[in-house]
JSON list of C-alpha atoms in Angstrom, two decimals:
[
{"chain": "C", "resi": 1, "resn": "UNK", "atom": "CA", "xyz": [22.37, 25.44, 13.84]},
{"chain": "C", "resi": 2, "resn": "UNK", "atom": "CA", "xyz": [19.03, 26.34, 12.51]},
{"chain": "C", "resi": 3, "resn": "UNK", "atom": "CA", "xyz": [15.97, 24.96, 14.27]},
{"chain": "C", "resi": 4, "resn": "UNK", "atom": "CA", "xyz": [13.34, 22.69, 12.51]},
{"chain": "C", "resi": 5, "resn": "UNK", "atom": "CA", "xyz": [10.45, 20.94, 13.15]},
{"chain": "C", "resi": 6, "resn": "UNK", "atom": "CA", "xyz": [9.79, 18.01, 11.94]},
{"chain": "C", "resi": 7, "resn": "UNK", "atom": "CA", "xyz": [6.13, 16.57, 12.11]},
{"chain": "C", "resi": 8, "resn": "UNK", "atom": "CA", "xyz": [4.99, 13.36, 10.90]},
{"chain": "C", "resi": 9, "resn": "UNK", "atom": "CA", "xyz": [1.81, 13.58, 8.53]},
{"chain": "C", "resi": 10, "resn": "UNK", "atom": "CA", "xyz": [1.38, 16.49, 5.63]},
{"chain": "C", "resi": 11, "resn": "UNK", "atom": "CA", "xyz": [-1.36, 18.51, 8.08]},
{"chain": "C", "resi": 12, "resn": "UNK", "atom": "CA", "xyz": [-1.95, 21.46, 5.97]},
{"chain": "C", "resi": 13, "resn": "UNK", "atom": "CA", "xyz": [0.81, 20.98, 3.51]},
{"chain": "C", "resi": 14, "resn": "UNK", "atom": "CA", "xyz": [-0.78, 18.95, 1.01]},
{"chain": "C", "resi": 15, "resn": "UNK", "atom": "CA", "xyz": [-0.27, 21.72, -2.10]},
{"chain": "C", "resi": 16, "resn": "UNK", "atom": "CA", "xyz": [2.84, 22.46, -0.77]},
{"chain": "C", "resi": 17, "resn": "UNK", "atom": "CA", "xyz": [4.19, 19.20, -0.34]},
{"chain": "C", "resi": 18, "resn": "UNK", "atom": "CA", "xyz": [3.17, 18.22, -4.13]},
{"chain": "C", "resi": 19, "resn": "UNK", "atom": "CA", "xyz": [5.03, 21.73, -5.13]},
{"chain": "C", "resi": 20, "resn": "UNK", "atom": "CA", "xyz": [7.79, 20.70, -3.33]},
{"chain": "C", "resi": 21, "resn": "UNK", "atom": "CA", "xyz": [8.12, 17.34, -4.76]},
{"chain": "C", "resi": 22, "resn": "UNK", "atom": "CA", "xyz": [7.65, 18.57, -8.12]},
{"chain": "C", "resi": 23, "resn": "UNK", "atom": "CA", "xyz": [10.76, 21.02, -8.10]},
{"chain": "C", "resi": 24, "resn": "UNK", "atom": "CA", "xyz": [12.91, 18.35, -7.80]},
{"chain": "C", "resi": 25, "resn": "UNK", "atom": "CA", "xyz": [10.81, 15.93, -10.28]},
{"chain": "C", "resi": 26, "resn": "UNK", "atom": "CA", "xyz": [8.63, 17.06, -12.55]},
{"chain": "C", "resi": 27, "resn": "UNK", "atom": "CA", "xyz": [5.86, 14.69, -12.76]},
{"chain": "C", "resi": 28, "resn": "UNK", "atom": "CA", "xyz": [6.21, 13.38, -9.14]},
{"chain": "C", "resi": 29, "resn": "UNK", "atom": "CA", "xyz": [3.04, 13.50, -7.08]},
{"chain": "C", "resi": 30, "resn": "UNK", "atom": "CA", "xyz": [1.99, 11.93, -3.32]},
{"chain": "C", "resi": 31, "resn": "UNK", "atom": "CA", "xyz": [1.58, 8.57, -3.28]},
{"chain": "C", "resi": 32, "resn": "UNK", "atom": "CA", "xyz": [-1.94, 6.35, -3.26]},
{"chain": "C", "resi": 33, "resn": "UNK", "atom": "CA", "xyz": [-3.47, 4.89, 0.06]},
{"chain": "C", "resi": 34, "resn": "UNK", "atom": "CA", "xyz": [-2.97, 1.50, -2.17]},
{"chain": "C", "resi": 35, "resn": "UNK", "atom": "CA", "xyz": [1.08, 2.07, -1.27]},
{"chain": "C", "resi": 36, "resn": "UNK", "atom": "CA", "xyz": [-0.14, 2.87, 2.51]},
{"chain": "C", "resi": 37, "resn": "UNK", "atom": "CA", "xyz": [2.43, 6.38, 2.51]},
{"chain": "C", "resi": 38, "resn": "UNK", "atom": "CA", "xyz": [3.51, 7.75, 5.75]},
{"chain": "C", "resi": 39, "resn": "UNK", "atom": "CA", "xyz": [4.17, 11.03, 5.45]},
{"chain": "C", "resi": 40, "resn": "UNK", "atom": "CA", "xyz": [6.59, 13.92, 7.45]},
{"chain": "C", "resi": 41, "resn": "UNK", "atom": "CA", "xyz": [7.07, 17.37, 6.91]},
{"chain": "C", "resi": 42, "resn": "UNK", "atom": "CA", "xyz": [9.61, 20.01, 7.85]},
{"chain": "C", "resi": 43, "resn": "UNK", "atom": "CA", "xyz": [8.93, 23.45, 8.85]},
{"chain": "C", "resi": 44, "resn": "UNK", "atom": "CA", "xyz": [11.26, 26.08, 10.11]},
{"chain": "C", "resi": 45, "resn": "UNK", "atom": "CA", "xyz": [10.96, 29.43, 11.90]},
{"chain": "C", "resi": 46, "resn": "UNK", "atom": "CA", "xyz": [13.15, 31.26, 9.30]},
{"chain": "C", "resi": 47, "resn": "UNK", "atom": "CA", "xyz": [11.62, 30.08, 6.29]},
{"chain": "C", "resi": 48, "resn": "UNK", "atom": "CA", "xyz": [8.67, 30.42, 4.53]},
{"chain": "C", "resi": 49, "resn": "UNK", "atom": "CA", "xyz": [6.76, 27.70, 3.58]},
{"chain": "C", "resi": 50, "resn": "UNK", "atom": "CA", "xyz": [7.31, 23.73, 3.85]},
{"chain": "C", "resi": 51, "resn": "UNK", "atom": "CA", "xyz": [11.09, 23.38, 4.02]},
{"chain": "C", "resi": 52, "resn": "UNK", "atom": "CA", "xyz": [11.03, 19.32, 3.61]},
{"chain": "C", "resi": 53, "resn": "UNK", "atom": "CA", "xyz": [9.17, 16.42, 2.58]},
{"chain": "C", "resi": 54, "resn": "UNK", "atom": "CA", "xyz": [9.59, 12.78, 2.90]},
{"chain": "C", "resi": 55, "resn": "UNK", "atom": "CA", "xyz": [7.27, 9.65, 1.96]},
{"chain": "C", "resi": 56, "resn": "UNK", "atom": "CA", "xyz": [8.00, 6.55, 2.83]},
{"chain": "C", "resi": 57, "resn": "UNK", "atom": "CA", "xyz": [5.51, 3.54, 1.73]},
{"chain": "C", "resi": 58, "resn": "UNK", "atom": "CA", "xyz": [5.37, -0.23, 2.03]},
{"chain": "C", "resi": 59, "resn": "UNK", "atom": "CA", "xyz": [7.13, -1.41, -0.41]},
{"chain": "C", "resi": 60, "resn": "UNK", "atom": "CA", "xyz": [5.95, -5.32, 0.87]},
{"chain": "C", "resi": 61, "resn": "UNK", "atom": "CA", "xyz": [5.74, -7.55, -2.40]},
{"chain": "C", "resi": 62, "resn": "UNK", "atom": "CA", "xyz": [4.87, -11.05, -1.70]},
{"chain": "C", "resi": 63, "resn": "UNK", "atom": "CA", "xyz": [1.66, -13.44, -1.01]},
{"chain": "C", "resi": 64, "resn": "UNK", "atom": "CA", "xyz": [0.42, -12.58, 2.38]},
{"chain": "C", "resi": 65, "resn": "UNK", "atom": "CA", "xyz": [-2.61, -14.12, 3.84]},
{"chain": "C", "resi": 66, "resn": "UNK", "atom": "CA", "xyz": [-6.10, -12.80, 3.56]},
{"chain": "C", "resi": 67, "resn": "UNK", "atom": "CA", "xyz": [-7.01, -12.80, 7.19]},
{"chain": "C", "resi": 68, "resn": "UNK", "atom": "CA", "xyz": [-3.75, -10.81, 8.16]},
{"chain": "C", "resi": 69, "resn": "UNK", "atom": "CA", "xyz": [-2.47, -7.41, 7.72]},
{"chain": "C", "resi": 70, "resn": "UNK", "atom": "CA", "xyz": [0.30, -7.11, 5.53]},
{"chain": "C", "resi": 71, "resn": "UNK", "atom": "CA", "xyz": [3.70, -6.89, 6.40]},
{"chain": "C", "resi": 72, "resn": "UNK", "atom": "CA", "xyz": [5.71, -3.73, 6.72]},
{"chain": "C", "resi": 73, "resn": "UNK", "atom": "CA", "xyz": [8.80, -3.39, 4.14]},
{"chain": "C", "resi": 74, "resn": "UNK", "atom": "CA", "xyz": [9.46, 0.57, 4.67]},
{"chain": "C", "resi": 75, "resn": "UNK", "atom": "CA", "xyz": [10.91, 2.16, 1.48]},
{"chain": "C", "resi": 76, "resn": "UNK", "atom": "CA", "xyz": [11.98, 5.78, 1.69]},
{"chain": "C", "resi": 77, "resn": "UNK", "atom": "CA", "xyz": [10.65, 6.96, -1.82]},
{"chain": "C", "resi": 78, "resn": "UNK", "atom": "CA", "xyz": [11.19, 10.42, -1.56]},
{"chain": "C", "resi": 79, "resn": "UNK", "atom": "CA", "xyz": [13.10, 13.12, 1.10]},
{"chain": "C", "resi": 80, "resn": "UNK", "atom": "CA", "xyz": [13.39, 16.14, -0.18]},
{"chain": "C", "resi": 81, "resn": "UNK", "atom": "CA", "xyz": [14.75, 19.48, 1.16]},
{"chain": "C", "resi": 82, "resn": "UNK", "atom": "CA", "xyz": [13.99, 22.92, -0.20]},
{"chain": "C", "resi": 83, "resn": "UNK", "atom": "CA", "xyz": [16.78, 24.72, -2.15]},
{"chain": "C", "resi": 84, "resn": "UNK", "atom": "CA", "xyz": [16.43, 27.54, 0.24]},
{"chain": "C", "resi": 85, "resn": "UNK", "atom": "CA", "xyz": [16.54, 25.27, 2.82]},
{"chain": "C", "resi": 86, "resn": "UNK", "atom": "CA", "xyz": [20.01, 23.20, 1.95]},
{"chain": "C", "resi": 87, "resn": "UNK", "atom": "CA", "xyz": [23.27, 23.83, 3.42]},
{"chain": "C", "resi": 88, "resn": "UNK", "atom": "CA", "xyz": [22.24, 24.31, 6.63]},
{"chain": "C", "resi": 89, "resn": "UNK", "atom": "CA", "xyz": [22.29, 20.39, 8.00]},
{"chain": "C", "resi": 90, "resn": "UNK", "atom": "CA", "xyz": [18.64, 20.04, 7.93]},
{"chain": "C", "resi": 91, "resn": "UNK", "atom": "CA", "xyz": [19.05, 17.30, 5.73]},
{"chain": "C", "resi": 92, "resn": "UNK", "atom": "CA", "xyz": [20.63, 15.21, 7.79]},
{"chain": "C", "resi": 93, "resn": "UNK", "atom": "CA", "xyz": [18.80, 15.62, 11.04]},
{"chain": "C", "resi": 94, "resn": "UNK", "atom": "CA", "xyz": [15.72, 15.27, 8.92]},
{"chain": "C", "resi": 95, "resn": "UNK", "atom": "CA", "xyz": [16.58, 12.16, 6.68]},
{"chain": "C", "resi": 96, "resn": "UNK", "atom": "CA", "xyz": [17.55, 10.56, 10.65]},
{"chain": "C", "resi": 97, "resn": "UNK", "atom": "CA", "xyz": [14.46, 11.15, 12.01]},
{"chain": "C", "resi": 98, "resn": "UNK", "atom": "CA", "xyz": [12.34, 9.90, 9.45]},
{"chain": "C", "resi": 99, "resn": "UNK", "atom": "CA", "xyz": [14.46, 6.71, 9.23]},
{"chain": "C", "resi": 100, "resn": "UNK", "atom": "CA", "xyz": [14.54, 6.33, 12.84]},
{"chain": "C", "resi": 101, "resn": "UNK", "atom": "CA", "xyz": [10.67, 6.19, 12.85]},
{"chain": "C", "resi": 102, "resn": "UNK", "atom": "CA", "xyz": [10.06, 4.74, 9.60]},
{"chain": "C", "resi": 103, "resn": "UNK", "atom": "CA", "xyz": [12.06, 1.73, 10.97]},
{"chain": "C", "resi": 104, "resn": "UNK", "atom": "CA", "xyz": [9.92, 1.16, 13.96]},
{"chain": "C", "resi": 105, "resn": "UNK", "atom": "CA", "xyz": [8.59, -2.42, 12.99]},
{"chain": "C", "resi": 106, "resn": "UNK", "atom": "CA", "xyz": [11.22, -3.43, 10.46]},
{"chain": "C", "resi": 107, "resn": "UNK", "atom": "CA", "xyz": [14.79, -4.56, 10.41]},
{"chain": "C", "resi": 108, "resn": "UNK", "atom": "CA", "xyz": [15.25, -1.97, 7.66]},
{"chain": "C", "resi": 109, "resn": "UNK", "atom": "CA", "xyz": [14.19, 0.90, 5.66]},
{"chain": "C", "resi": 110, "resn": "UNK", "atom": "CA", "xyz": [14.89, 0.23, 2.06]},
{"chain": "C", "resi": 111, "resn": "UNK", "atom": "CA", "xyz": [16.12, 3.86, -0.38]},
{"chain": "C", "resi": 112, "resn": "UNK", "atom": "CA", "xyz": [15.97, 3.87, -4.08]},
{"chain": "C", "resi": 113, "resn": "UNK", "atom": "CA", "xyz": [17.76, 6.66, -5.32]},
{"chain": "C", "resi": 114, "resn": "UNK", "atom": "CA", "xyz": [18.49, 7.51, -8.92]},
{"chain": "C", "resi": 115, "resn": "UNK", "atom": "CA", "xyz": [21.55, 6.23, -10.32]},
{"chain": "C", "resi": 116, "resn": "UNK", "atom": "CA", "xyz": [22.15, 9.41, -12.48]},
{"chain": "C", "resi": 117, "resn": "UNK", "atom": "CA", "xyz": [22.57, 11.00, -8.81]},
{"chain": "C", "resi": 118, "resn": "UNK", "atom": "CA", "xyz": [25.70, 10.09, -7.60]},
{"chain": "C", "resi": 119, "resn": "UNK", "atom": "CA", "xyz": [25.70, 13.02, -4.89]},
{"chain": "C", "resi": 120, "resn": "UNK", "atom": "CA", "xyz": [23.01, 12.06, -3.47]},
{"chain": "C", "resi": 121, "resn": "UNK", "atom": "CA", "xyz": [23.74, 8.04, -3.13]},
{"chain": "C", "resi": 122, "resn": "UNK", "atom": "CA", "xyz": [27.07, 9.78, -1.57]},
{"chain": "C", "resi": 123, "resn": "UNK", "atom": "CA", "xyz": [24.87, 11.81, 1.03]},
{"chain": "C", "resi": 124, "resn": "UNK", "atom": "CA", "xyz": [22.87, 8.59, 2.45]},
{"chain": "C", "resi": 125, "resn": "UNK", "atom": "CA", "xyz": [26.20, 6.20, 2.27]},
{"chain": "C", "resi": 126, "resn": "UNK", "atom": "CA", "xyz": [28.86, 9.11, 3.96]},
{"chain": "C", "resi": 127, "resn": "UNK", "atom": "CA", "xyz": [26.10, 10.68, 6.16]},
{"chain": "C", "resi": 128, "resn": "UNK", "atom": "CA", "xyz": [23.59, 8.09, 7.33]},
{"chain": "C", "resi": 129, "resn": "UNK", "atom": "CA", "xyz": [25.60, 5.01, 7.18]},
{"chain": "C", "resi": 130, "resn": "UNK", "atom": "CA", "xyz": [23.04, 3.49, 4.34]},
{"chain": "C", "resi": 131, "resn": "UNK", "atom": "CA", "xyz": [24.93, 0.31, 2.90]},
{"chain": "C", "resi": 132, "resn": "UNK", "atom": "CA", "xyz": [24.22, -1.13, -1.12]},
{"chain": "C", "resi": 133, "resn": "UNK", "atom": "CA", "xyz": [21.76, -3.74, -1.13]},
{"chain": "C", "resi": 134, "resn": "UNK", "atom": "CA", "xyz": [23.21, -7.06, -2.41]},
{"chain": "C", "resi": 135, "resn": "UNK", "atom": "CA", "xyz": [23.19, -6.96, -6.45]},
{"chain": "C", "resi": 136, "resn": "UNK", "atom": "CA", "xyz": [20.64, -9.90, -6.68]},
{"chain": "C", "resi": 137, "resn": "UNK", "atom": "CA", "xyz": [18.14, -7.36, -4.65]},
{"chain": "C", "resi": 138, "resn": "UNK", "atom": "CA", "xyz": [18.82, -4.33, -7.06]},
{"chain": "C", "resi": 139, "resn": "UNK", "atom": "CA", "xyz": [16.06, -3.59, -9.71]},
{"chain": "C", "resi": 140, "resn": "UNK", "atom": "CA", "xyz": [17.28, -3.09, -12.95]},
{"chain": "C", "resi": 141, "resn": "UNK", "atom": "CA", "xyz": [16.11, 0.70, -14.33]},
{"chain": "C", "resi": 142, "resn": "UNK", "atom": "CA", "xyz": [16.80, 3.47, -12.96]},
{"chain": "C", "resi": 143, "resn": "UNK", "atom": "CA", "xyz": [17.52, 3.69, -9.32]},
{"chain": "C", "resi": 144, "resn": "UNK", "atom": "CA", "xyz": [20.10, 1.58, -6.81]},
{"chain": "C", "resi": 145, "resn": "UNK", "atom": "CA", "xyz": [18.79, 0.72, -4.22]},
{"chain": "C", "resi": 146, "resn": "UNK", "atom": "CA", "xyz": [20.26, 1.28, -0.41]},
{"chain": "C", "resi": 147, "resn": "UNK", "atom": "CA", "xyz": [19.39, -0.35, 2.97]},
{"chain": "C", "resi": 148, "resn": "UNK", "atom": "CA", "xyz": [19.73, 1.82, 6.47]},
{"chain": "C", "resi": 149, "resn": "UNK", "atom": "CA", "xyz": [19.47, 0.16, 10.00]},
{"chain": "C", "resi": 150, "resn": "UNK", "atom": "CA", "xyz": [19.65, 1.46, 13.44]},
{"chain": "C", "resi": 151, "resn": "UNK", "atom": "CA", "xyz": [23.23, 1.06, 14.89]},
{"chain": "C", "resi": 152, "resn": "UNK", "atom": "CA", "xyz": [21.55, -1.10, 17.59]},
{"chain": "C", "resi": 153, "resn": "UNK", "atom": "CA", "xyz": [20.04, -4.11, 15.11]}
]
C-alpha cells in the first residue's frame, strides 16, 4: 500500500492545488473566505508534487442570528486525486479522512457530484457508504447530491 500524508490546510500548495483542480475542471478555482473553505492536501513520498486536494465549505443557507456564529452544514465540494496518483487506494483513505474530520460538528457532510459522472457517484455510494439525499433536498442542475455519516451517528 503506498504511504500518504494527508495534511489539513493548502500550506505551500496554493498553485498547485488550483492546477490540480483545474485538470479535472477547467474553470474551477479555490473557494472565497465568504464560503469559509477548509482545506486538505495529499502528499506522497513517491510522487512528485500535490497528489490530492479536497475543499469542503459551509454550505449553511438559512437566517441565522446576528450575534451568533453561523452554523456548520459541511459540503464536500471538491476531492480530487492526481491521475498519477489513482489506482493505488489513496482515494479512499483520503476521501475517509477528510469526511471523518469535516464531520466533526455536524450530523453530516453533504457531496454534490456531477450527474454526468456516474463512476464517481458509484465510488462515494460502494466505497464510503454515502447514501442519496431525499429527492425534495436535491437541487435541480447539474449535480446529485449525497449525504455521508460516521457509522457511530
Amino acid at each position: 500500500m503506498t504511504s500518504a500524508r494527508i495534511v489539513f490546510g493548502l500550506g505551500e500548495h496554493e498553485e498547485a492545488a488550483r492546477a490540480l483542480l483545474r485538470t479535472e475542471w477547467a474553470l474551477a478555482d479555490l473557494p472565497s473566505c465568504v464560503n469559509e473553505p477548509r482545506f486538505w492536501t495529499m502528499t506522497c513520498p513517491d510522487f512528485s508534487g500535490l497528489a490530492g486536494l479536497a475543499v469542503v465549505t459551509n454550505g449553511f443557507k438559512g437566517p441565522q442570528a446576528a450575534d451568533l456564529p453561523r452554523p456548520y452544514q459541511p459540503v464536500l465540494e471538491y476531492l480530487v486525486v492526481d491521475r498519477q496518483a489513482r489506482g493505488k487506494m489513496l482515494g479512499r483513505r483520503f476521501a475517509r479522512r477528510v469526511l471523518e474530520e469535516a464531520c466533526e460538528g455536524s450530523a453530516a457532510v453533504i457531496l454534490e457530484v456531477e450527474n454526468r459522472r456516474p463512476d464517481a457517484v458509484r465510488f462515494w455510494t460502494k466505497h464510503l457508504e454515502c447514501t442519496m439525499v431525499p429527492d425534495y433536498a436535491q437541487t435541480p442542475g447539474k449535480t446529485i447530491r449525497l449525504s455521508w455519516s460516521p457509522p457511530d451517528r
